[in-house]
PDB file of C-alpha atoms in Angstrom:
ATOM      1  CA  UNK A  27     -31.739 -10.566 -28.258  1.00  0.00           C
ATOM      2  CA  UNK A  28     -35.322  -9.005 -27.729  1.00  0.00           C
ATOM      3  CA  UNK A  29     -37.402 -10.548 -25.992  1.00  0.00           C
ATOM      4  CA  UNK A  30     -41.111  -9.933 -25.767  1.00  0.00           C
ATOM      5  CA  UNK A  31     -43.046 -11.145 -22.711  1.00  0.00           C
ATOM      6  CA  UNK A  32     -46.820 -10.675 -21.969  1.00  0.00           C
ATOM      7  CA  UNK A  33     -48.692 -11.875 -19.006  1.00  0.00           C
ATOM      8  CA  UNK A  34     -45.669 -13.192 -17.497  1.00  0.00           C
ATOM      9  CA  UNK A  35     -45.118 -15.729 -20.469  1.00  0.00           C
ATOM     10  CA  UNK A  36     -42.213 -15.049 -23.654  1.00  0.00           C
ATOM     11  CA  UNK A  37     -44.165 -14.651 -26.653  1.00  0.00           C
ATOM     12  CA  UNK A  38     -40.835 -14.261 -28.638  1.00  0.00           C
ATOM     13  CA  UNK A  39     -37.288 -13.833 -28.953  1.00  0.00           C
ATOM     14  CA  UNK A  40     -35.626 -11.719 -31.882  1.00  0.00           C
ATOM     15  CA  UNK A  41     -32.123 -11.191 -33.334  1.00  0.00           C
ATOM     16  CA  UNK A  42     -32.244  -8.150 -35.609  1.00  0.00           C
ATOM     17  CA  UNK A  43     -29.391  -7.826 -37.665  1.00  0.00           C
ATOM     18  CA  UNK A  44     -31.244  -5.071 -40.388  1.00  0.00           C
ATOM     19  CA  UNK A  45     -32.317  -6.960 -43.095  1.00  0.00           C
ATOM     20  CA  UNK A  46     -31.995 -10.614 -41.520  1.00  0.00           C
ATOM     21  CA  UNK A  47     -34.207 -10.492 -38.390  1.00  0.00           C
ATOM     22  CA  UNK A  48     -34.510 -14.119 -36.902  1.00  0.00           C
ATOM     23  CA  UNK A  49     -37.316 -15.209 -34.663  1.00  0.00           C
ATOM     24  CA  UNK A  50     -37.685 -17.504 -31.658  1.00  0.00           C
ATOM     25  CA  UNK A  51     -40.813 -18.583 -30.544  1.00  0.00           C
ATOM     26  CA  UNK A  52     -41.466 -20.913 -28.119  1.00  0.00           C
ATOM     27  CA  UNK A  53     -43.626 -24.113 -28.623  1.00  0.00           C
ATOM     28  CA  UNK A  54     -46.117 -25.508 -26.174  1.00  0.00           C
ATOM     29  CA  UNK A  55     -43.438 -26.748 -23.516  1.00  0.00           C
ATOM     30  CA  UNK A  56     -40.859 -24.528 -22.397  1.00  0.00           C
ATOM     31  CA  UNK A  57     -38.112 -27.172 -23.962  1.00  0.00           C
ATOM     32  CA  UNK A  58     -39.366 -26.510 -27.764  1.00  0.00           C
ATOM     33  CA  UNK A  59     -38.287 -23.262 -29.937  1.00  0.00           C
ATOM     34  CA  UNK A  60     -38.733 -22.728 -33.428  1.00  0.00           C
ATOM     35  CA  UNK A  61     -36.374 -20.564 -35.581  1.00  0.00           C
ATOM     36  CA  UNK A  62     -36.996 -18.456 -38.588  1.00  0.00           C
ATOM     37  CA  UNK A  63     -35.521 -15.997 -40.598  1.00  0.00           C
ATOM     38  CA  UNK A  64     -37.976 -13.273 -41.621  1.00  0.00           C
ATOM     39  CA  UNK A  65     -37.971 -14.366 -45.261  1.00  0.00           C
ATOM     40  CA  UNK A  66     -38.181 -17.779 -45.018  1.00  0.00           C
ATOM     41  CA  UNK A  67     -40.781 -18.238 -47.087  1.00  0.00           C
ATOM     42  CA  UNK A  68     -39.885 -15.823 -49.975  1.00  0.00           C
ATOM     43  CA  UNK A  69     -38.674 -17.117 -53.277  1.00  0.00           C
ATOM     44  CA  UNK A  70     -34.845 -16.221 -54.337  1.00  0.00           C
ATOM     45  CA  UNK A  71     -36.248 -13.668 -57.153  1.00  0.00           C
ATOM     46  CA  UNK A  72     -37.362 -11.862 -54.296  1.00  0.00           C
ATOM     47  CA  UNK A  73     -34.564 -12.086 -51.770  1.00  0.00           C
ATOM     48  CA  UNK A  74     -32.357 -11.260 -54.871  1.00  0.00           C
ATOM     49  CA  UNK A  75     -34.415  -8.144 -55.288  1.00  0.00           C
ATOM     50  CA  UNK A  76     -34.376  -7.090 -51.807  1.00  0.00           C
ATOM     51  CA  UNK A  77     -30.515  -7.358 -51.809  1.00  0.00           C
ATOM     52  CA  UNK A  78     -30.376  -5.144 -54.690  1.00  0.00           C
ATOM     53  CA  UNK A  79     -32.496  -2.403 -53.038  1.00  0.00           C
ATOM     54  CA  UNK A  80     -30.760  -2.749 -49.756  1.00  0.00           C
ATOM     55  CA  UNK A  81     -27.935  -3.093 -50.849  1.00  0.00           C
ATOM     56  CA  UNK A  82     -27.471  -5.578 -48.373  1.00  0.00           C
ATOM     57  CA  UNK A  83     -26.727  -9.397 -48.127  1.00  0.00           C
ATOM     58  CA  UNK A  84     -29.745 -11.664 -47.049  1.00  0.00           C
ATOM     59  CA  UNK A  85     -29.208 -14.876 -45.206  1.00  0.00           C
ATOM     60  CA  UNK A  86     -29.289 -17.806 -46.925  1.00  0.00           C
ATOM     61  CA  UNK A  87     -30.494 -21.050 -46.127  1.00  0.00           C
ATOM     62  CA  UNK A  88     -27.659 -22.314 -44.235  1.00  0.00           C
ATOM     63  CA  UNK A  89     -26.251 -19.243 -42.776  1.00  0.00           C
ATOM     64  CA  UNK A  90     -29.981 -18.978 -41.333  1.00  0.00           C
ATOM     65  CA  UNK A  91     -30.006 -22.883 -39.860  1.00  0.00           C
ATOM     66  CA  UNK A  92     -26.259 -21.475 -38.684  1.00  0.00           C
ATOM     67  CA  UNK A  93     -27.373 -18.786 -36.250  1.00  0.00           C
ATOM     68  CA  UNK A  94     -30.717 -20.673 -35.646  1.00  0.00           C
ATOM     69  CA  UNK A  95     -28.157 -23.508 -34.547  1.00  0.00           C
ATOM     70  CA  UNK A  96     -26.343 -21.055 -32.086  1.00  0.00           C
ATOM     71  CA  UNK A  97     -29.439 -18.500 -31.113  1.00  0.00           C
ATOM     72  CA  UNK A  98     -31.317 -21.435 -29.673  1.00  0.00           C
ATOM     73  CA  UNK A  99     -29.000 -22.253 -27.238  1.00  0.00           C
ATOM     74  CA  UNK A 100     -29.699 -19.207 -25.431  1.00  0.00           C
ATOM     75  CA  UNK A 101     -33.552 -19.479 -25.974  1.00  0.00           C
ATOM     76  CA  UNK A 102     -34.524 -20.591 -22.490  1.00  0.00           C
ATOM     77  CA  UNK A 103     -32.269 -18.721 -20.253  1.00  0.00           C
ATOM     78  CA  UNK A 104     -33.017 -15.360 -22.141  1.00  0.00           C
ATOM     79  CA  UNK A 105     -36.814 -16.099 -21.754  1.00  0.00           C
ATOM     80  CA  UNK A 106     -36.759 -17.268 -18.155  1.00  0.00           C
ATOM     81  CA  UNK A 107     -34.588 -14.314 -16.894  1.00  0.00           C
ATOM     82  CA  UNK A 108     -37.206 -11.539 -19.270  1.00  0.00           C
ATOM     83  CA  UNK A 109     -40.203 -12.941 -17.551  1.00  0.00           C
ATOM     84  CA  UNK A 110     -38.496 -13.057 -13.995  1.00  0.00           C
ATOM     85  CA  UNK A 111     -37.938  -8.906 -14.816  1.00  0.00           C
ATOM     86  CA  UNK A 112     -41.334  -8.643 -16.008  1.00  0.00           C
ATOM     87  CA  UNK A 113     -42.704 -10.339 -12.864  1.00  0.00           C
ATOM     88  CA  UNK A 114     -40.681  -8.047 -10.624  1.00  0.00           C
ATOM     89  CA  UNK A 115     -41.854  -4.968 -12.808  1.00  0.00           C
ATOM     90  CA  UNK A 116     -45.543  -6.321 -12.751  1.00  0.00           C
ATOM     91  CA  UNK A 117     -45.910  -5.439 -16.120  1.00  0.00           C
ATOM     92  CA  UNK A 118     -48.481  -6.986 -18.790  1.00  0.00           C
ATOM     93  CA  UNK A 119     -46.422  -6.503 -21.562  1.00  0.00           C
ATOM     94  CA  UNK A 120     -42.651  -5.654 -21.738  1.00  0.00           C
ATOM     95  CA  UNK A 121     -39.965  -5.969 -23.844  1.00  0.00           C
ATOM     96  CA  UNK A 122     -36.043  -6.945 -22.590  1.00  0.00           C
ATOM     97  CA  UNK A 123     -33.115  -6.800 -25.005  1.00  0.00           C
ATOM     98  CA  UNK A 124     -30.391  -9.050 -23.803  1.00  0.00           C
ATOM     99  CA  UNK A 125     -27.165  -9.241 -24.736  1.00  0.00           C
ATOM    100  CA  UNK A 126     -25.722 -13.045 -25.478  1.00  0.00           C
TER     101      UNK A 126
END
């Protein structure tokens, strides 16, 4: 997982798996996360398309709540130990991948 943190705080986690990057960003409390694949929002002509070109499989809707399902279990403790090594490195903005 990559996580991004600036000013001390996660601003997001990502799983990149080449065309089915899934975000994690964290909601007002430290105890909400919402999940999303990077085409969420785009219509099946489209992710049909994209598979073509890429020869490459795109999640679908339930493979996507799948790895949402399991990825968020890891949310907290991934973003609490990248801002704990961006506190200790005094840096702004900083970016930890994490293996999980």
């Amino acid at each position: 997982l990559k996580v991004q943190v600036a000013w001390g705080r996660t601003h997001l986690i990502a799983w990149a798996g080449s065309a089915n990057t899934i975000y994690l960003t964290p909601g007002l409390t430290s105890q909400q996360w919402t999940c999303q694949h990077e085409l969420a929002f785009v219509d099946s002509n489209v992710r049909d398309h994209l598979e073509r070109a890429k020869k490459e499989l795109i999640l679908n809707h339930d493979e996507e709540k799948a790895w949402c399902g399991y990825l968020l279990k890891f949310a907290e403790e991934v973003s609490v130990k990248a801002q704990f090594v961006a506190t200790r490195l005094r840096a702004p903005l900083v970016r930890v991948d994490l293996f999980v």
